[in-house]
Structures are given as structure tokens and as C-alpha cells.
Amino acid sequence: MACPDSWYLSGLFLLLNFTMINCSIFKTHSETVPRASTTIDNFLDNVRNGTWQDPVLKVRNNKADKASLECLTLSGEFSKRNSQSLIKHSGLICIDIDVKDNPEVQSKRQALMDDKYTYSVFTSTGGYGLAILFRIDPERHLDAFFGLSKYIADTYHLVVDQSCKDVTRLRYVSWDPDLYKADKLPPIFKHYLEKPKF
């Protein structure tokens, strides 16, 4: 039987390994070939630390177009931005909760942060909506999306942006000094919808 120290070390190894997972960075949303790769956690640290604060504030103050910002594919690393060019899935999906469909979204932020499945929560580029990262099975990306959409609707009465189901979905850079990141890996979300029986 493994001792508690070995459980701790194996959990620590899993966490460190997870933080090294890559995603692709694109100069703008119109680019199809990434300019570089970075780790998911590096992206999250940059959102919190203000790496993109100035350009994001220009967008929020209507002094620049969002299309001018860099963006990333948080569900994986790609050689080109299409599903056939996926190098490796990150094991994450980024769910968008837009303010236009959910005027009360910011009031649900703490509850979403406390959810056992949440890996990270931060304010989206525009400054009103939320982006939420969940761990998923890479082989069931679409199933996880539909399951999460129902879970979030049932639990928080929030409507998920349906564009998030695309594995190549771009996430614009953002700035949120209050970004939340779990201090331990949450469980993989596996509450899939029942398939119809014929």
C-alpha cells in the first residue's frame, strides 16, 4: 500500500505535468498558422499579471478592435488552425458565458470558482463575461461540451456560448488581476448526455 508521501508526490507530479500542456498562439484571429506555443498556465499567469493589460483596456474603452488582439487555442496545440492539424489536445475546454445572454453572470462568479470541476475562471476580453476552464477527456470533447452546457444551465441558470464546442475555438487574450486558478487538479468532467435509443 502506498504511503501518504507517495500519494502526495504522485499528485504533485500530475499537477506539474499538467501545467506543461501547450496551446497555440495566433497573432490575430485571421491567422491560420500559429506564431508560437505556450503553456496553459503561462497564459493564465499573463492574464492575471497584466501582460496584455494595455491592449485589452483599449478594447474595453472602445479605442481598439478586439480583432487586433492575439488569441490562443486553449483546447490544444496546432500546426495549423483546423481540427486535422491538432498536435495534442490540452485536456481542457474553455466555456464562454457572455453577458448579452447572461446579464447576471458576474454575480455567479464565486459559485463557479467554487465548483469542483472548475480549473480557472477569468473575465473575458470585453470585461463583462466570464471564461471558465474545465478538464475533459480529449477523446470526448464534443460530448463534454454538451454535458457542460446542460450542467451549467441546470446548476447556475446560465447560457453557454455554443461556439465553444469547436476544438479550434480561439480565445482572445485578456486581463483580470483576480483570475482564479485551482490549487489542485479538479476531476475530469464526465457527465455526458444520454444518447437517444432507437
Tab-separated table of C-alpha atoms in Angstrom, residues 9-175:
chain	number	residue	atom	x	y	z
A	9	LEU	CA	4.318	13.120	-4.785
A	10	SER	CA	2.285	11.408	-7.495
A	11	GLY	CA	-0.347	14.151	-7.236
A	12	LEU	CA	2.357	16.800	-7.416
A	13	PHE	CA	3.869	15.111	-10.474
A	14	LEU	CA	0.455	15.055	-12.159
A	15	LEU	CA	-0.066	18.756	-11.426
A	16	LEU	CA	3.399	19.723	-12.680
A	17	ASN	CA	2.905	17.624	-15.793
A	18	PHE	CA	-0.482	19.242	-16.403
A	19	THR	CA	0.948	22.767	-16.144
A	20	MET	CA	3.317	21.967	-19.018
A	21	ILE	CA	0.495	21.338	-21.507
A	22	ASN	CA	0.750	23.576	-24.549
A	23	CYS	CA	-1.656	25.677	-26.568
A	24	SER	CA	-1.041	27.703	-29.736
A	25	ILE	CA	-0.799	31.499	-30.036
A	26	PHE	CA	-2.001	33.363	-33.125
A	27	LYS	CA	-1.086	36.970	-33.935
A	28	THR	CA	-4.706	37.783	-34.812
A	29	HIS	CA	-7.919	35.823	-35.277
A	30	SER	CA	-7.449	35.838	-39.063
A	31	GLU	CA	-4.125	33.946	-38.933
A	32	THR	CA	-4.245	30.212	-39.586
A	33	VAL	CA	-0.646	29.353	-38.661
A	34	PRO	CA	0.388	29.903	-35.024
A	35	ARG	CA	3.277	32.239	-34.259
A	36	ALA	CA	4.296	30.237	-31.173
A	37	SER	CA	3.202	27.851	-28.445
A	38	THR	CA	2.900	28.472	-24.723
A	39	THR	CA	1.702	26.549	-21.700
A	40	ILE	CA	-1.845	26.936	-20.418
A	41	ASP	CA	-0.568	28.101	-17.047
A	42	ASN	CA	1.739	30.671	-18.637
A	43	PHE	CA	-1.284	32.083	-20.459
A	44	LEU	CA	-3.269	32.240	-17.214
A	45	ASP	CA	-0.372	33.912	-15.376
A	46	ASN	CA	-0.131	36.517	-18.146
A	47	VAL	CA	-3.862	37.238	-17.915
A	48	ARG	CA	-3.517	37.791	-14.169
A	49	ASN	CA	-0.223	39.721	-14.282
A	50	GLY	CA	-1.305	42.244	-16.912
A	51	THR	CA	0.863	41.218	-19.867
A	52	TRP	CA	-1.982	42.285	-22.187
A	53	GLN	CA	-3.488	44.967	-19.922
A	54	ASP	CA	-2.894	47.943	-22.234
A	55	PRO	CA	-4.301	46.471	-25.474
A	56	VAL	CA	-7.219	44.862	-23.610
A	57	LEU	CA	-8.140	48.142	-21.887
A	58	LYS	CA	-8.164	49.849	-25.290
A	59	VAL	CA	-10.729	47.290	-26.443
A	60	ARG	CA	-12.793	47.716	-23.269
A	61	ASN	CA	-12.722	51.502	-23.693
A	62	ASN	CA	-13.723	51.218	-27.375
A	63	LYS	CA	-10.374	52.592	-28.543
A	64	ALA	CA	-9.354	49.444	-30.406
A	65	ASP	CA	-10.977	46.488	-32.152
A	66	LYS	CA	-10.848	43.073	-30.469
A	67	ALA	CA	-9.720	41.644	-33.797
A	68	SER	CA	-6.341	43.339	-33.288
A	69	LEU	CA	-5.555	41.196	-30.233
A	70	GLU	CA	-3.578	37.976	-30.042
A	71	CYS	CA	-5.567	34.807	-29.440
A	72	LEU	CA	-4.974	31.218	-28.411
A	73	THR	CA	-6.427	27.743	-28.894
A	74	LEU	CA	-6.814	26.651	-25.276
A	75	SER	CA	-8.021	23.150	-26.164
A	76	GLY	CA	-4.737	22.221	-27.766
A	77	GLU	CA	-1.595	22.830	-29.755
A	78	PHE	CA	-1.963	23.023	-33.547
A	79	SER	CA	0.349	23.211	-36.559
A	80	LYS	CA	-2.484	24.994	-38.396
A	81	ARG	CA	-5.839	26.155	-37.124
A	82	ASN	CA	-8.025	23.260	-38.192
A	83	SER	CA	-9.060	20.106	-36.380
A	84	GLN	CA	-6.957	17.876	-38.647
A	85	SER	CA	-3.799	19.746	-37.559
A	86	LEU	CA	-4.200	19.133	-33.836
A	87	ILE	CA	-0.821	18.139	-32.381
A	88	LYS	CA	-2.094	17.399	-28.894
A	89	HIS	CA	-5.307	18.156	-27.026
A	90	SER	CA	-4.764	20.087	-23.794
A	91	GLY	CA	-7.397	18.148	-21.865
A	92	LEU	CA	-9.241	21.428	-21.300
A	93	ILE	CA	-12.222	23.221	-22.738
A	94	CYS	CA	-12.849	26.939	-22.311
A	95	ILE	CA	-16.512	27.768	-21.779
A	96	ASP	CA	-17.755	31.285	-22.546
A	97	ILE	CA	-20.556	32.864	-20.538
A	98	ASP	CA	-21.464	36.045	-22.432
A	99	VAL	CA	-23.103	38.958	-20.651
A	100	LYS	CA	-25.577	39.545	-23.504
A	101	ASP	CA	-27.200	36.175	-22.736
A	102	ASN	CA	-26.475	36.282	-19.003
A	103	PRO	CA	-26.794	39.792	-17.502
A	104	GLU	CA	-26.229	38.356	-14.013
A	105	VAL	CA	-23.080	36.391	-14.906
A	106	GLN	CA	-20.692	38.293	-12.624
A	107	SER	CA	-22.896	37.558	-9.613
A	108	LYS	CA	-22.305	33.826	-10.265
A	109	ARG	CA	-18.522	34.145	-10.419
A	110	GLN	CA	-17.773	32.943	-6.890
A	111	ALA	CA	-20.086	29.953	-7.248
A	112	LEU	CA	-18.361	28.988	-10.497
A	113	MET	CA	-14.961	29.350	-8.822
A	114	ASP	CA	-16.140	27.041	-6.037
A	115	ASP	CA	-17.379	24.385	-8.467
A	116	LYS	CA	-15.417	21.157	-8.036
A	117	TYR	CA	-14.917	20.831	-11.813
A	118	THR	CA	-13.501	24.329	-12.399
A	119	TYR	CA	-9.809	24.755	-13.202
A	120	SER	CA	-9.822	28.509	-13.875
A	121	VAL	CA	-12.191	31.490	-14.115
A	122	PHE	CA	-11.352	34.901	-15.522
A	123	THR	CA	-13.065	37.930	-17.033
A	124	SER	CA	-13.255	37.787	-20.812
A	125	THR	CA	-11.723	40.350	-23.151
A	126	GLY	CA	-14.713	42.690	-23.206
A	127	GLY	CA	-14.696	42.994	-19.419
A	128	TYR	CA	-18.202	41.681	-18.682
A	129	GLY	CA	-18.438	37.975	-19.479
A	130	LEU	CA	-16.572	35.044	-17.958
A	131	ALA	CA	-14.285	32.370	-19.377
A	132	ILE	CA	-14.187	29.078	-17.457
A	133	LEU	CA	-11.716	26.246	-17.979
A	134	PHE	CA	-12.767	22.664	-17.283
A	135	ARG	CA	-10.788	19.433	-17.519
A	136	ILE	CA	-12.226	16.989	-20.042
A	137	ASP	CA	-11.415	13.710	-21.757
A	138	PRO	CA	-9.703	14.744	-25.041
A	139	GLU	CA	-11.448	11.865	-26.816
A	140	ARG	CA	-14.875	13.234	-25.845
A	141	HIS	CA	-14.508	16.965	-26.476
A	142	LEU	CA	-17.945	17.414	-28.052
A	143	ASP	CA	-19.709	15.175	-25.525
A	144	ALA	CA	-18.073	17.147	-22.710
A	145	PHE	CA	-19.212	20.437	-24.235
A	146	PHE	CA	-22.864	19.381	-24.414
A	147	GLY	CA	-22.684	17.859	-20.943
A	148	LEU	CA	-21.158	21.039	-19.511
A	149	SER	CA	-23.750	23.206	-21.263
A	150	LYS	CA	-26.530	21.289	-19.512
A	151	TYR	CA	-24.665	21.152	-16.197
A	152	ILE	CA	-24.090	24.927	-16.183
A	153	ALA	CA	-27.681	25.627	-17.239
A	154	ASP	CA	-29.109	23.321	-14.555
A	155	THR	CA	-26.733	24.381	-11.780
A	156	TYR	CA	-26.257	28.104	-12.411
A	157	HIS	CA	-29.057	29.019	-14.855
A	158	LEU	CA	-26.504	30.355	-17.313
A	159	VAL	CA	-26.427	30.030	-21.105
A	160	VAL	CA	-23.166	28.796	-22.661
A	161	ASP	CA	-21.841	30.234	-25.936
A	162	GLN	CA	-22.327	27.386	-28.423
A	163	SER	CA	-19.194	28.338	-30.401
A	164	CYS	CA	-17.107	26.782	-27.617
A	165	LYS	CA	-17.797	23.288	-28.930
A	166	ASP	CA	-15.171	23.761	-31.673
A	167	VAL	CA	-11.802	22.300	-30.638
A	168	THR	CA	-10.072	25.053	-32.672
A	169	ARG	CA	-12.019	27.804	-30.889
A	170	LEU	CA	-9.902	30.925	-30.359
A	171	ARG	CA	-9.687	32.725	-27.035
A	172	TYR	CA	-8.655	36.370	-27.201
A	173	VAL	CA	-6.090	37.462	-24.634
A	174	SER	CA	-7.496	39.216	-21.590
A	175	TRP	CA	-6.594	40.934	-18.342
